[in-house]
């Protein structure tokens, strides 16, 4: 990824030409062309939750989070979901209770949960309890590698109840998380 930051804002950013994005896209096409699972015609429903401050992606600390906006991530997830024979429902909130309510409402509506809880990852017992209560397969994602950052970010309340965690790949963390979640659901069906 080519990233230039001036005064804390993105001046120029090119993710599309990066080798990492190209390699991820090539791998994704290979993965989707040889679908896994028993019921290949089933359409899976995934709830995608974005936690606090993720609405500021592309503006907030681009040297850590990159220049990709939340809208860009959501559009890519919708495209990927189509290839994976899935649908995504997306919600971003800066309020913990809204996220908890969305998790409760997901039961019986969605097959899986893809969540970047942002700072709530490290503080929210409520999100942990909500995910545990609905028993929906969950993949936790983070743009940055939380284990290479401040010590307080190393603990996740979600990880112990998630089927997996992907962090450190920028916006591709979401794509990889969606792929892993759909693969898990296909194998479980």
mmCIF file of C-alpha atoms in Angstrom:
data_model
loop_
_atom_site.group_PDB
_atom_site.id
_atom_site.type_symbol
_atom_site.label_atom_id
_atom_site.label_comp_id
_atom_site.label_asym_id
_atom_site.label_seq_id
_atom_site.Cartn_x
_atom_site.Cartn_y
_atom_site.Cartn_z
ATOM 1 C CA UNK A 1 0.000 0.000 0.000
ATOM 2 C CA UNK A 2 1.251 3.446 -0.850
ATOM 3 C CA UNK A 3 0.244 5.948 1.792
ATOM 4 C CA UNK A 4 1.229 9.544 2.257
ATOM 5 C CA UNK A 5 0.047 11.412 5.306
ATOM 6 C CA UNK A 6 0.304 15.153 5.843
ATOM 7 C CA UNK A 7 -0.929 16.829 9.010
ATOM 8 C CA UNK A 8 -2.657 13.614 10.068
ATOM 9 C CA UNK A 9 -4.736 13.341 6.878
ATOM 10 C CA UNK A 10 -4.380 11.170 3.781
ATOM 11 C CA UNK A 11 -2.855 13.073 0.913
ATOM 12 C CA UNK A 12 -2.507 10.117 -1.430
ATOM 13 C CA UNK A 13 -3.361 6.493 -0.980
ATOM 14 C CA UNK A 14 -3.312 3.665 -3.448
ATOM 15 C CA UNK A 15 -4.565 0.353 -2.188
ATOM 16 C CA UNK A 16 -5.696 -0.937 -5.575
ATOM 17 C CA UNK A 17 -2.191 -1.172 -6.971
ATOM 18 C CA UNK A 18 -0.618 -2.813 -3.960
ATOM 19 C CA UNK A 19 0.750 -6.309 -4.201
ATOM 20 C CA UNK A 20 -1.063 -7.337 -1.018
ATOM 21 C CA UNK A 21 -4.466 -6.321 -2.347
ATOM 22 C CA UNK A 22 -3.763 -7.958 -5.696
ATOM 23 C CA UNK A 23 -2.666 -11.181 -4.003
ATOM 24 C CA UNK A 24 -5.733 -11.153 -1.745
ATOM 25 C CA UNK A 25 -8.025 -10.610 -4.732
ATOM 26 C CA UNK A 26 -6.381 -13.443 -6.672
ATOM 27 C CA UNK A 27 -6.650 -15.772 -3.671
ATOM 28 C CA UNK A 28 -10.284 -14.752 -3.167
ATOM 29 C CA UNK A 29 -11.156 -15.576 -6.785
ATOM 30 C CA UNK A 30 -9.459 -18.951 -6.475
ATOM 31 C CA UNK A 31 -11.293 -19.639 -3.218
ATOM 32 C CA UNK A 32 -14.704 -18.715 -4.585
ATOM 33 C CA UNK A 33 -14.197 -20.667 -7.806
ATOM 34 C CA UNK A 34 -13.779 -23.872 -5.788
ATOM 35 C CA UNK A 35 -16.539 -23.468 -3.212
ATOM 36 C CA UNK A 36 -16.519 -25.616 -0.101
ATOM 37 C CA UNK A 37 -19.388 -27.153 1.806
ATOM 38 C CA UNK A 38 -22.304 -29.488 1.442
ATOM 39 C CA UNK A 39 -25.066 -27.073 0.407
ATOM 40 C CA UNK A 40 -23.599 -24.880 -2.319
ATOM 41 C CA UNK A 41 -26.951 -23.306 -3.182
ATOM 42 C CA UNK A 42 -27.657 -22.009 0.316
ATOM 43 C CA UNK A 43 -27.578 -18.243 0.711
ATOM 44 C CA UNK A 44 -25.954 -17.309 4.025
ATOM 45 C CA UNK A 45 -26.853 -14.142 5.900
ATOM 46 C CA UNK A 46 -24.110 -12.303 7.768
ATOM 47 C CA UNK A 47 -24.494 -9.352 10.114
ATOM 48 C CA UNK A 48 -21.504 -7.011 9.922
ATOM 49 C CA UNK A 49 -21.064 -4.757 12.945
ATOM 50 C CA UNK A 50 -18.666 -1.821 13.080
ATOM 51 C CA UNK A 51 -18.004 -0.281 16.475
ATOM 52 C CA UNK A 52 -17.083 3.193 17.669
ATOM 53 C CA UNK A 53 -15.067 5.601 15.544
ATOM 54 C CA UNK A 54 -15.054 3.332 12.498
ATOM 55 C CA UNK A 55 -17.318 5.871 10.788
ATOM 56 C CA UNK A 56 -14.180 8.052 10.661
ATOM 57 C CA UNK A 57 -12.103 5.592 8.628
ATOM 58 C CA UNK A 58 -10.128 7.326 5.906
ATOM 59 C CA UNK A 59 -9.750 10.409 8.116
ATOM 60 C CA UNK A 60 -8.835 9.068 11.558
ATOM 61 C CA UNK A 61 -5.178 8.177 12.059
ATOM 62 C CA UNK A 62 -4.561 7.037 8.473
ATOM 63 C CA UNK A 63 -1.032 5.987 9.382
ATOM 64 C CA UNK A 64 -2.624 3.255 11.542
ATOM 65 C CA UNK A 65 -5.949 2.550 9.844
ATOM 66 C CA UNK A 66 -5.220 3.482 6.216
ATOM 67 C CA UNK A 67 -7.194 5.630 3.792
ATOM 68 C CA UNK A 68 -9.990 3.201 3.023
ATOM 69 C CA UNK A 69 -13.370 4.497 4.161
ATOM 70 C CA UNK A 70 -16.067 2.491 5.901
ATOM 71 C CA UNK A 71 -18.220 2.897 2.799
ATOM 72 C CA UNK A 72 -15.409 1.345 0.706
ATOM 73 C CA UNK A 73 -15.197 -1.608 3.102
ATOM 74 C CA UNK A 74 -18.965 -2.128 3.065
ATOM 75 C CA UNK A 75 -19.110 -2.025 -0.741
ATOM 76 C CA UNK A 76 -16.286 -4.567 -1.005
ATOM 77 C CA UNK A 77 -18.025 -6.839 1.507
ATOM 78 C CA UNK A 78 -21.241 -6.690 -0.521
ATOM 79 C CA UNK A 79 -19.342 -7.662 -3.685
ATOM 80 C CA UNK A 80 -17.501 -10.474 -1.912
ATOM 81 C CA UNK A 81 -20.722 -11.717 -0.322
ATOM 82 C CA UNK A 82 -22.324 -12.077 -3.736
ATOM 83 C CA UNK A 83 -19.419 -14.248 -4.911
ATOM 84 C CA UNK A 84 -19.668 -16.298 -1.714
ATOM 85 C CA UNK A 85 -23.437 -16.787 -2.101
ATOM 86 C CA UNK A 86 -24.150 -14.699 0.959
ATOM 87 C CA UNK A 87 -25.788 -11.441 1.949
ATOM 88 C CA UNK A 88 -24.469 -8.885 4.389
ATOM 89 C CA UNK A 89 -26.387 -6.508 6.598
ATOM 90 C CA UNK A 90 -24.173 -3.701 7.858
ATOM 91 C CA UNK A 91 -24.470 -1.509 10.948
ATOM 92 C CA UNK A 92 -22.036 0.981 12.459
ATOM 93 C CA UNK A 93 -22.646 2.527 15.847
ATOM 94 C CA UNK A 94 -20.667 4.471 18.381
ATOM 95 C CA UNK A 95 -23.075 3.254 21.079
ATOM 96 C CA UNK A 96 -22.568 -0.044 22.873
ATOM 97 C CA UNK A 97 -26.265 -0.638 23.518
ATOM 98 C CA UNK A 98 -27.119 -0.300 19.825
ATOM 99 C CA UNK A 99 -24.548 -2.999 19.019
ATOM 100 C CA UNK A 100 -25.898 -5.249 21.794
ATOM 101 C CA UNK A 101 -29.459 -4.800 20.489
ATOM 102 C CA UNK A 102 -28.345 -5.662 16.948
ATOM 103 C CA UNK A 103 -26.682 -8.860 18.198
ATOM 104 C CA UNK A 104 -29.871 -9.851 20.067
ATOM 105 C CA UNK A 105 -31.984 -9.204 16.950
ATOM 106 C CA UNK A 106 -29.577 -11.270 14.818
ATOM 107 C CA UNK A 107 -30.713 -14.497 16.428
ATOM 108 C CA UNK A 108 -32.872 -16.338 13.910
ATOM 109 C CA UNK A 109 -32.187 -13.701 11.230
ATOM 110 C CA UNK A 110 -28.485 -14.172 10.467
ATOM 111 C CA UNK A 111 -26.244 -17.210 10.143
ATOM 112 C CA UNK A 112 -23.072 -15.451 11.221
ATOM 113 C CA UNK A 113 -21.612 -12.300 12.715
ATOM 114 C CA UNK A 114 -18.561 -10.391 11.479
ATOM 115 C CA UNK A 115 -17.581 -7.785 14.054
ATOM 116 C CA UNK A 116 -15.008 -5.071 14.491
ATOM 117 C CA UNK A 117 -16.022 -3.768 17.887
ATOM 118 C CA UNK A 118 -13.291 -1.119 17.868
ATOM 119 C CA UNK A 119 -12.393 -0.015 21.374
ATOM 120 C CA UNK A 120 -15.301 -2.047 22.796
ATOM 121 C CA UNK A 121 -13.238 -5.134 21.964
ATOM 122 C CA UNK A 122 -11.082 -4.376 24.987
ATOM 123 C CA UNK A 123 -13.761 -3.166 27.392
ATOM 124 C CA UNK A 124 -17.196 -4.614 26.685
ATOM 125 C CA UNK A 125 -18.409 -7.499 28.765
ATOM 126 C CA UNK A 126 -21.864 -6.613 27.408
ATOM 127 C CA UNK A 127 -20.849 -7.430 23.819
ATOM 128 C CA UNK A 128 -19.221 -10.650 24.995
ATOM 129 C CA UNK A 129 -22.373 -11.672 26.846
ATOM 130 C CA UNK A 130 -24.657 -10.742 23.930
ATOM 131 C CA UNK A 131 -22.645 -12.837 21.448
ATOM 132 C CA UNK A 132 -22.489 -15.741 23.881
ATOM 133 C CA UNK A 133 -26.252 -15.530 24.489
ATOM 134 C CA UNK A 134 -27.259 -15.768 20.819
ATOM 135 C CA UNK A 135 -24.732 -18.469 19.898
ATOM 136 C CA UNK A 136 -24.151 -17.142 16.368
ATOM 137 C CA UNK A 137 -20.788 -18.089 14.800
ATOM 138 C CA UNK A 138 -18.693 -14.933 15.092
ATOM 139 C CA UNK A 139 -15.464 -13.752 13.506
ATOM 140 C CA UNK A 140 -13.708 -10.788 15.100
ATOM 141 C CA UNK A 141 -11.730 -8.507 12.779
ATOM 142 C CA UNK A 142 -9.420 -5.534 13.232
ATOM 143 C CA UNK A 143 -7.726 -3.308 10.700
ATOM 144 C CA UNK A 144 -4.523 -3.015 12.699
ATOM 145 C CA UNK A 145 -2.624 -5.771 14.465
ATOM 146 C CA UNK A 146 -3.913 -5.213 17.991
ATOM 147 C CA UNK A 147 -1.021 -7.238 19.419
ATOM 148 C CA UNK A 148 1.551 -4.799 18.019
ATOM 149 C CA UNK A 149 -0.135 -1.812 19.608
ATOM 150 C CA UNK A 150 -0.604 -0.571 23.177
ATOM 151 C CA UNK A 151 -0.778 -3.277 25.824
ATOM 152 C CA UNK A 152 -4.383 -2.462 26.746
ATOM 153 C CA UNK A 153 -5.391 -3.440 23.192
ATOM 154 C CA UNK A 154 -3.970 -6.958 23.553
ATOM 155 C CA UNK A 155 -7.000 -8.241 25.459
ATOM 156 C CA UNK A 156 -10.251 -9.026 23.654
ATOM 157 C CA UNK A 157 -13.508 -9.847 25.406
ATOM 158 C CA UNK A 158 -14.837 -11.173 22.093
ATOM 159 C CA UNK A 159 -12.022 -13.566 21.124
ATOM 160 C CA UNK A 160 -12.906 -16.298 23.667
ATOM 161 C CA UNK A 161 -16.382 -16.702 22.152
ATOM 162 C CA UNK A 162 -15.459 -16.113 18.492
ATOM 163 C CA UNK A 163 -14.645 -18.906 16.068
ATOM 164 C CA UNK A 164 -11.671 -16.818 14.936
ATOM 165 C CA UNK A 165 -9.936 -13.465 14.921
ATOM 166 C CA UNK A 166 -8.222 -11.703 12.019
ATOM 167 C CA UNK A 167 -6.209 -8.542 12.523
ATOM 168 C CA UNK A 168 -3.476 -6.517 10.919
ATOM 169 C CA UNK A 169 -4.403 -6.730 7.239
ATOM 170 C CA UNK A 170 -6.124 -3.365 6.916
ATOM 171 C CA UNK A 171 -9.425 -3.452 5.039
ATOM 172 C CA UNK A 172 -8.550 -6.958 3.841
ATOM 173 C CA UNK A 173 -9.132 -8.173 7.423
ATOM 174 C CA UNK A 174 -12.859 -7.805 6.752
ATOM 175 C CA UNK A 175 -12.663 -9.721 3.462
ATOM 176 C CA UNK A 176 -10.632 -12.513 5.020
ATOM 177 C CA UNK A 177 -13.006 -12.630 7.976
ATOM 178 C CA UNK A 178 -16.048 -12.912 5.718
ATOM 179 C CA UNK A 179 -14.413 -15.686 3.700
ATOM 180 C CA UNK A 180 -13.490 -17.615 6.839
ATOM 181 C CA UNK A 181 -16.978 -17.197 8.299
ATOM 182 C CA UNK A 182 -18.726 -18.408 5.143
ATOM 183 C CA UNK A 183 -16.331 -21.367 4.879
ATOM 184 C CA UNK A 184 -17.110 -22.264 8.503
ATOM 185 C CA UNK A 185 -20.867 -22.035 7.847
ATOM 186 C CA UNK A 186 -20.598 -24.149 4.703
ATOM 187 C CA UNK A 187 -18.685 -26.859 6.512
ATOM 188 C CA UNK A 188 -21.146 -26.824 9.401
ATOM 189 C CA UNK A 189 -24.224 -27.144 7.176
#
